[in-house]
Coordinates of C-alpha atoms in Angstrom, one line a residue:
Chain A
M268 CA 23.7 -18.5 -2.0
K269 CA 20.3 -19.3 -0.9
K270 CA 17.5 -16.9 -1.3
L271 CA 14.2 -16.3 0.5
I272 CA 11.4 -13.7 -0.6
G273 CA 9.2 -12.2 1.3
I274 CA 5.8 -12.4 -0.3
G275 CA 3.5 -9.4 1.1
T276 CA -0.4 -11.4 0.0
G277 CA -2.4 -8.0 0.9
P278 CA -5.6 -8.0 3.1
G279 CA -7.5 -11.1 1.3
P280 CA -8.5 -11.2 -1.9
G281 CA -6.3 -13.3 -4.4
E282 CA -7.6 -10.4 -7.6
L283 CA -5.6 -7.9 -4.7
L284 CA -1.6 -10.3 -5.1
T285 CA 0.7 -8.5 -7.3
L286 CA 1.5 -9.9 -10.9
G287 CA 5.6 -10.3 -9.4
A288 CA 3.6 -12.2 -5.7
L289 CA 2.4 -14.8 -8.7
R290 CA 5.5 -15.4 -10.2
A291 CA 7.9 -15.9 -7.8
I292 CA 5.1 -18.6 -6.4
E293 CA 5.0 -20.1 -8.9
N294 CA 8.8 -20.1 -10.0
C295 CA 9.8 -20.5 -6.1
H296 CA 11.1 -24.4 -5.0
H297 CA 9.8 -23.8 -1.2
L298 CA 6.4 -22.2 -0.1
F299 CA 6.8 -21.3 3.1
V300 CA 3.2 -20.5 5.3
P301 CA 3.0 -19.3 8.7
R302 CA 0.0 -21.4 10.4
N303 CA -1.8 -20.0 13.9
G304 CA -3.3 -23.0 15.1
K305 CA -4.9 -24.4 12.0
K306 CA -5.2 -20.7 10.1
T307 CA -3.6 -20.1 7.0
M308 CA -4.8 -16.8 6.1
A309 CA -1.7 -15.2 4.2
L310 CA -2.2 -19.2 2.2
D311 CA -6.3 -18.6 1.9
T312 CA -5.4 -15.2 -0.6
V313 CA -2.5 -17.4 -2.8
L314 CA -5.6 -20.4 -3.0
E315 CA -8.1 -18.1 -4.7
V316 CA -5.4 -18.4 -7.8
F317 CA -3.4 -22.0 -7.2
N318 CA -4.8 -25.3 -6.9
R319 CA -3.6 -26.5 -4.0
E320 CA -2.6 -29.8 -6.5
E321 CA -0.3 -27.6 -7.3
L322 CA 0.9 -26.0 -4.4
E323 CA 1.5 -29.3 -1.9
E324 CA 4.5 -30.1 -2.6
K325 CA 5.9 -26.9 -2.2
I326 CA 4.3 -26.5 1.4
V327 CA 6.6 -25.4 4.6
Y328 CA 4.4 -24.7 7.9
L329 CA 6.2 -22.6 10.3
D330 CA 4.1 -22.2 13.2
F331 CA 3.0 -19.0 14.7
P332 CA 0.6 -19.6 17.0
M333 CA -1.3 -16.1 17.9
G334 CA 0.1 -14.2 21.3
A335 CA 2.8 -17.3 21.4
S336 CA 4.7 -15.6 18.8
N337 CA 8.2 -14.9 20.1
E338 CA 12.3 -15.2 19.7
Q339 CA 11.8 -18.9 20.8
T340 CA 9.1 -19.6 17.4
Y341 CA 11.5 -17.1 14.9
E342 CA 14.1 -19.4 16.1
L343 CA 12.5 -22.1 14.6
A344 CA 11.2 -20.9 11.5
R345 CA 14.3 -19.7 10.8
N346 CA 16.4 -23.5 10.8
T347 CA 13.1 -25.2 9.1
I348 CA 13.8 -21.9 6.4
S349 CA 17.6 -22.5 6.6
D350 CA 17.0 -26.6 6.8
T351 CA 14.7 -26.8 4.0
L352 CA 16.6 -24.6 1.8
K353 CA 19.1 -26.0 -0.4
D354 CA 21.9 -24.0 -1.8
Q355 CA 20.3 -22.3 -5.4
E356 CA 17.5 -23.2 -4.5
V357 CA 14.4 -19.7 -3.4
G358 CA 12.2 -20.1 -0.9
V359 CA 9.1 -17.8 -0.8
F360 CA 6.9 -16.9 2.6
I361 CA 3.7 -15.6 2.0
T362 CA 2.7 -12.8 4.8
I363 CA -0.3 -11.2 5.1
G364 CA -1.0 -7.8 4.2
D365 CA 3.0 -6.8 3.4
G366 CA 5.5 -7.6 5.0
S367 CA 7.0 -3.9 6.2
I368 CA 3.9 -3.3 7.6
Y369 CA 3.0 -4.4 11.9
S370 CA 4.8 -7.7 10.1
T371 CA 7.1 -9.4 12.1
L372 CA 8.9 -10.9 9.0
L373 CA 11.7 -8.7 8.6
N374 CA 12.6 -9.0 12.0
M375 CA 12.7 -12.6 11.9
L376 CA 15.0 -12.8 9.0
G377 CA 17.4 -10.0 9.2
K378 CA 19.9 -12.8 11.1
M379 CA 19.3 -14.5 9.0
E380 CA 21.4 -12.4 6.4
G381 CA 24.6 -13.6 5.2
D382 CA 22.7 -17.0 5.2
L383 CA 20.7 -16.2 1.9
T384 CA 19.5 -13.4 0.0
V385 CA 16.4 -12.5 0.9
E386 CA 14.2 -10.0 -1.1
M387 CA 10.5 -8.4 -0.5
I388 CA 7.5 -7.8 -2.8
P389 CA 5.2 -5.3 -1.5
G390 CA 2.4 -6.7 -0.6
I391 CA -1.3 -3.9 -0.9
P392 CA -2.0 -3.0 2.8
S393 CA -5.3 -3.1 4.5
F394 CA -6.5 0.0 4.9
V395 CA -5.5 1.3 1.8
A396 CA -7.7 -1.7 0.2
A397 CA -10.1 -0.1 2.9
A398 CA -9.5 3.4 1.8
N399 CA -10.7 2.6 -1.9
A400 CA -13.6 -0.2 -1.3
A401 CA -15.0 3.1 1.2
R402 CA -13.7 5.7 -1.9
W403 CA -12.6 7.4 1.4
D404 CA -9.3 10.1 0.4
L405 CA -6.3 8.7 2.3
V406 CA -4.1 11.9 2.2
R407 CA -4.4 14.9 0.4
K408 CA -2.2 16.6 -1.0
D409 CA -0.2 18.5 1.7
E410 CA -1.7 17.0 4.7
E411 CA -0.1 14.6 7.0
F412 CA -1.7 10.7 6.8
T413 CA -0.8 8.7 10.8
L414 CA -0.9 5.4 11.1
M415 CA -1.7 3.0 14.0
D416 CA -2.4 -0.3 15.8
G417 CA -4.5 1.4 17.8
L418 CA -5.4 4.8 20.1
E419 CA -2.6 4.9 22.5
P420 CA -4.7 7.7 25.1
E421 CA -1.6 9.5 26.2
R422 CA -0.8 10.6 22.2
A423 CA -1.9 13.4 20.6
L424 CA -4.5 13.0 17.1
T425 CA -2.3 15.9 15.1
A426 CA -2.6 14.2 11.1
D427 CA -5.4 15.8 8.6
S428 CA -6.2 11.8 8.1
L429 CA -5.7 8.7 10.3
A430 CA -5.5 4.8 9.4
I431 CA -7.0 3.7 13.1
L432 CA -6.5 -1.0 12.8
K433 CA -7.7 -3.2 15.5
T434 CA -10.9 -1.2 16.4
K435 CA -11.3 -3.8 20.0
N436 CA -13.0 -1.3 21.5
P437 CA -14.2 1.1 19.0
E438 CA -16.8 3.3 20.7
D439 CA -14.0 4.5 23.0
I440 CA -12.2 5.2 19.6
L441 CA -15.3 6.9 18.0
D442 CA -16.2 9.3 21.4
R443 CA -12.4 10.4 20.8
L444 CA -12.5 11.1 17.2
E445 CA -15.7 12.7 17.8
A446 CA -14.5 15.1 20.1
E447 CA -11.7 16.0 18.2
G448 CA -13.5 16.1 15.0
Y449 CA -12.4 13.9 12.7
D450 CA -15.0 11.9 10.6
Y451 CA -14.4 8.2 10.2
V452 CA -15.3 5.0 8.3
Y453 CA -15.3 1.6 9.9
L454 CA -13.9 -1.2 8.0
E455 CA -14.2 -4.9 8.4
R456 CA -13.4 -7.9 5.8
V457 CA -12.2 -5.5 3.0
G458 CA -12.6 -7.2 -0.6
H459 CA -14.2 -11.0 1.2
P460 CA -18.3 -11.5 0.8
S461 CA -19.1 -10.3 4.3
E462 CA -17.3 -6.4 3.8
F463 CA -19.1 -4.4 6.6
I464 CA -18.9 -0.8 5.4
S465 CA -19.8 2.1 8.0
K466 CA -20.2 5.3 9.2
N467 CA -22.5 5.7 11.3
R468 CA -22.4 4.9 15.5
D469 CA -24.5 2.8 16.5
E470 CA -23.5 0.0 13.2
I471 CA -20.4 0.4 14.5
V472 CA -20.5 0.9 17.6
A473 CA -22.7 -3.5 17.7
R474 CA -19.1 -4.5 16.1
K475 CA -16.1 -6.6 17.4
S476 CA -14.4 -8.3 15.3
Y477 CA -10.6 -8.5 14.6
M478 CA -10.0 -7.8 11.2
S479 CA -11.3 -4.0 10.7
L480 CA -10.5 -0.4 11.2
I481 CA -11.1 2.8 10.6
L482 CA -10.5 5.5 9.0
A483 CA -10.9 8.8 9.9
R484 CA -10.4 11.9 8.3
K485 CA -10.4 16.3 10.3
K486 CA -13.8 17.9 9.0
E487 CA -12.9 21.2 7.6
Q488 CA -13.1 24.1 9.9
Chain B
M267 CA -25.5 2.3 -16.4
K268 CA -22.2 3.2 -17.3
K269 CA -19.3 1.9 -15.0
L270 CA -15.6 3.3 -13.6
I271 CA -13.1 1.6 -12.1
G272 CA -10.8 3.4 -10.5
I273 CA -6.9 1.6 -10.1
G274 CA -3.5 2.5 -8.8
T275 CA -1.0 1.2 -10.7
G276 CA 0.9 0.8 -8.1
P277 CA 5.2 2.9 -8.2
G278 CA 5.7 2.2 -11.8
P279 CA 7.1 -1.9 -11.9
G280 CA 4.6 -3.8 -14.7
E281 CA 5.5 -6.8 -11.4
L282 CA 4.0 -4.5 -9.2
L283 CA -0.3 -4.3 -11.2
T284 CA -2.6 -6.2 -8.9
L285 CA -4.3 -9.7 -10.9
G286 CA -7.0 -7.5 -9.9
A287 CA -6.6 -4.4 -11.8
L288 CA -5.0 -6.4 -14.8
R289 CA -8.5 -8.5 -15.7
A290 CA -9.8 -4.9 -15.2
I291 CA -8.3 -3.2 -17.9
E292 CA -8.3 -6.7 -20.5
N293 CA -11.9 -6.4 -20.0
C294 CA -12.8 -2.6 -20.2
H295 CA -14.2 -1.0 -23.2
H296 CA -12.6 2.6 -22.6
L297 CA -9.0 3.0 -21.1
F298 CA -8.5 6.7 -20.1
V299 CA -5.7 7.4 -19.4
P300 CA -3.6 10.7 -17.5
R301 CA -1.1 12.5 -19.4
N302 CA 1.6 15.5 -18.4
G303 CA 2.4 17.0 -21.6
K304 CA 3.9 13.4 -23.7
K305 CA 4.1 11.8 -19.6
T306 CA 2.3 8.9 -19.9
M307 CA 3.0 7.2 -16.2
A308 CA 0.4 4.8 -15.4
L309 CA 0.2 3.8 -18.8
D310 CA 3.9 3.0 -19.0
T311 CA 4.1 0.2 -15.9
V312 CA 0.6 -1.2 -18.0
L313 CA 2.3 -0.9 -21.2
E314 CA 5.1 -3.1 -19.5
V315 CA 2.9 -6.3 -19.4
F316 CA -0.1 -5.7 -22.5
N317 CA 0.8 -5.0 -25.8
R318 CA 0.1 -1.7 -26.7
E319 CA -2.1 -2.9 -29.9
E320 CA -4.0 -4.7 -27.2
L321 CA -5.2 -1.6 -25.7
E322 CA -5.0 0.9 -29.2
E323 CA -8.0 1.6 -29.8
K324 CA -10.1 1.5 -26.1
I325 CA -7.3 4.3 -24.9
V326 CA -9.0 8.2 -24.4
Y327 CA -6.3 10.7 -23.3
L328 CA -7.3 12.5 -20.5
D329 CA -4.6 16.1 -19.7
F330 CA -4.0 16.6 -16.9
P331 CA -0.4 19.6 -17.5
M332 CA 0.8 19.4 -14.1
G333 CA 0.9 22.4 -12.6
A334 CA -2.0 24.0 -14.2
S335 CA -4.5 21.2 -13.5
N336 CA -7.9 22.7 -11.3
E337 CA -11.9 22.4 -11.6
Q338 CA -11.5 23.9 -15.3
T339 CA -9.2 20.9 -16.1
Y340 CA -11.7 18.5 -14.3
E341 CA -14.4 19.4 -15.7
L342 CA -13.1 18.6 -19.1
A343 CA -12.0 15.1 -18.4
R344 CA -15.2 14.0 -16.9
N345 CA -17.3 15.7 -20.6
T346 CA -14.6 13.2 -22.4
I347 CA -15.5 10.8 -19.7
S348 CA -19.1 11.4 -19.7
D349 CA -19.0 11.6 -23.6
T350 CA -17.1 8.5 -24.4
L351 CA -18.7 6.1 -22.2
K352 CA -22.1 4.5 -23.4
D353 CA -25.3 3.3 -21.2
Q354 CA -24.0 -0.3 -19.8
E355 CA -19.4 0.6 -21.4
V356 CA -17.7 0.3 -18.8
G357 CA -14.2 2.3 -18.2
V358 CA -11.2 1.9 -16.2
F359 CA -9.3 4.8 -15.4
I360 CA -5.5 4.3 -14.6
T361 CA -3.2 6.4 -12.0
I362 CA 0.4 6.0 -10.9
G363 CA 0.6 4.9 -7.3
D364 CA -2.4 4.0 -5.2
G365 CA -5.4 6.6 -6.0
S366 CA -6.6 7.5 -2.2
I367 CA -2.6 8.6 -1.8
Y368 CA -2.0 12.3 -3.1
S369 CA -4.5 11.5 -6.4
T370 CA -7.0 13.5 -7.2
L371 CA -9.0 10.6 -8.3
L372 CA -11.6 11.3 -6.3
N373 CA -11.8 14.3 -5.9
M374 CA -12.7 14.9 -9.5
L375 CA -14.6 11.8 -9.6
G376 CA -17.2 12.2 -6.7
K377 CA -19.9 14.9 -8.7
M378 CA -19.8 12.3 -11.2
E379 CA -21.4 9.7 -8.7
G380 CA -25.2 9.3 -9.7
D381 CA -24.0 10.0 -13.3
L382 CA -22.6 6.5 -13.6
T383 CA -20.9 3.8 -11.0
V384 CA -17.3 4.2 -9.5
E385 CA -15.0 1.1 -8.4
M386 CA -12.1 1.2 -7.0
I387 CA -8.7 -0.7 -7.0
P388 CA -6.1 0.3 -4.9
G389 CA -2.4 -0.3 -6.1
I390 CA 1.1 -0.4 -4.2
P391 CA 1.5 2.9 -3.2
S392 CA 5.6 4.1 -3.7
F393 CA 6.3 4.4 -0.3
V394 CA 5.2 0.4 0.3
A395 CA 7.1 -0.4 -2.9
A396 CA 10.4 1.6 -0.9
A397 CA 10.1 0.4 2.6
N398 CA 10.6 -3.5 1.1
A399 CA 13.1 -2.3 -1.4
A400 CA 14.7 -0.7 1.4
R401 CA 13.9 -4.4 3.6
W402 CA 13.1 -1.1 6.5
D403 CA 10.2 -1.9 8.6
L404 CA 7.8 0.6 8.0
V405 CA 5.8 0.7 11.2
R406 CA 6.1 -1.9 14.0
K407 CA 4.4 -2.7 16.7
D408 CA 2.5 -0.3 18.8
E409 CA 4.5 2.4 16.7
E410 CA 2.5 4.8 15.1
F411 CA 4.0 5.9 11.0
T412 CA 3.0 9.3 9.2
L413 CA 3.4 9.8 5.3
M414 CA 3.7 13.1 4.3
D415 CA 4.2 14.5 0.7
G416 CA 7.0 17.3 3.3
L417 CA 8.8 18.8 5.8
E418 CA 6.8 21.6 6.6
P419 CA 8.4 23.4 10.0
E420 CA 6.1 24.3 11.1
R421 CA 4.6 20.8 11.9
A422 CA 5.7 18.9 14.5
L423 CA 7.5 15.0 14.3
T424 CA 5.9 13.2 17.0
A425 CA 5.6 9.3 14.7
D426 CA 8.1 6.9 15.2
S427 CA 8.5 6.1 11.5
L428 CA 7.7 9.1 8.9
A429 CA 7.4 8.8 4.6
I430 CA 8.7 12.1 3.3
L431 CA 7.9 12.1 -0.1
K432 CA 8.8 14.7 -3.2
T433 CA 12.0 15.4 -1.7
K434 CA 13.6 18.3 -3.2
N435 CA 15.9 19.8 -0.6
P436 CA 17.2 16.7 0.8
E437 CA 19.3 17.9 2.6
D438 CA 16.6 20.5 4.7
I439 CA 15.3 17.3 6.2
L440 CA 18.2 15.7 6.6
D441 CA 19.5 18.8 9.4
R442 CA 16.2 18.4 10.7
L443 CA 16.0 14.2 10.8
E444 CA 19.4 14.0 12.9
A445 CA 19.1 17.0 14.6
E446 CA 15.5 15.1 15.7
G447 CA 17.4 11.9 16.2
Y448 CA 15.6 9.5 12.6
D449 CA 17.8 7.1 11.1
Y450 CA 16.8 7.5 7.7
V451 CA 16.9 5.7 4.0
Y452 CA 17.5 8.0 1.1
L453 CA 15.3 5.8 -2.1
E454 CA 15.1 7.0 -6.3
R455 CA 13.1 5.0 -9.1
V456 CA 11.5 2.3 -6.8
G457 CA 12.1 -1.2 -8.8
H458 CA 13.0 1.1 -12.5
P459 CA 16.8 0.4 -13.7
S460 CA 18.1 2.5 -12.7
E461 CA 17.0 2.4 -8.7
F462 CA 19.4 4.4 -6.3
I463 CA 19.1 3.7 -2.5
S464 CA 21.2 5.2 0.3
K465 CA 21.8 5.5 3.9
N466 CA 24.8 8.2 2.8
R467 CA 24.3 12.2 3.9
D468 CA 27.0 13.4 1.3
E469 CA 25.8 10.7 -1.7
I470 CA 21.8 12.2 -1.0
V471 CA 22.3 15.5 -1.2
A472 CA 24.2 15.3 -4.3
R473 CA 20.5 13.8 -5.7
K474 CA 17.8 16.0 -7.1
S475 CA 14.6 13.9 -8.3
Y476 CA 11.1 13.9 -8.2
M477 CA 11.1 11.0 -8.0
S478 CA 12.7 10.5 -4.5
L479 CA 11.7 9.6 -0.7
I480 CA 12.7 9.2 2.9
L481 CA 11.8 7.4 4.8
A482 CA 13.2 7.7 8.6
R483 CA 12.6 6.0 11.9
K484 CA 13.7 6.8 15.4
K485 CA 16.5 5.7 16.7
E486 CA 15.7 3.9 19.7
Q487 CA 16.7 5.5 22.8

């Protein structure tokens, strides 16, 4: 039987890789690396800990062009994985963040079960790293926390605490959070040297970054 | 200045400690270990990776009796931390899961800022480890995910995907999830040798474990 281990590499810093991830990458036969154009964010994290030379021979790139990923892209990736992994071999597929959170990993691999054994090693999600960086309670006893990848106007905000990913239009988001009585903190590139954290509305609306998120918490009555 | 690093040790297995957590524990002057009676769950995780002898001299226990933890307990803990840490020293405080998620760590330490610098290293939350163990998509593109530490009858279930922690009465929870059109999976002791995962109602309602959680996902229409 072939085995594929899906690994979440966390939000960016190599320091946030788990010991299990490290060990699996060290011991695998093939390392499947998703690539978007020339960007290989999950590999960048791994290369903070490993030398490129150590891994070079294991690396197999899988192309997932941003915006153009679809069933055909996944099919190609599945075929490459299938052709590369020989019986009794172990492959590792790395993905940023965690493989169960806004990831296509499980969806992509689902159709391969039977052909191979799938295991998963969790990674630190970006919003968890963000809460720690901002020393922000993500959720307290008896509270609810909701995670979303955008703020839909038609969805009611009911949770005590929120994480909103991909905040491309922070101004609209802040308007709504203020109207509904939430405090907030905005974070970009958590754990990177260029990390940016702010609770100041004017500072936040001036930013436009894909790698950003907002944490919000209902003001106490 | 004194420094205290709060570290989430994840859901149990030493394998899920991060490299940053490892390094901080190695290099600290004092290791503050929360203890509930004789239970020291965060330390148990750390001792899967370190020898007790390596750490013994650094360990300072802080008692947080379950159910009896209150402002007085925290005050005692703060005093112990303050008295133990000398100027220029670094202490580490370990806590299960992640320090921003259903944790009193930030609340407890908040009052110490100014007296010392607080840093946080995130840990793998239990519900993230659970989703990976069950190969369960916690949240997909354009979806919302809600985390709660119990299912309150008066709270509406609106999210596409849920994690419900501390499922002491699984039967009531399953009744409601079924009535509201959610699929579910129940998990106990994720990553332990005694890990238990089931989607079978009869199996689930027979269990009564504190270390359990339920993941649920709205059925597709």
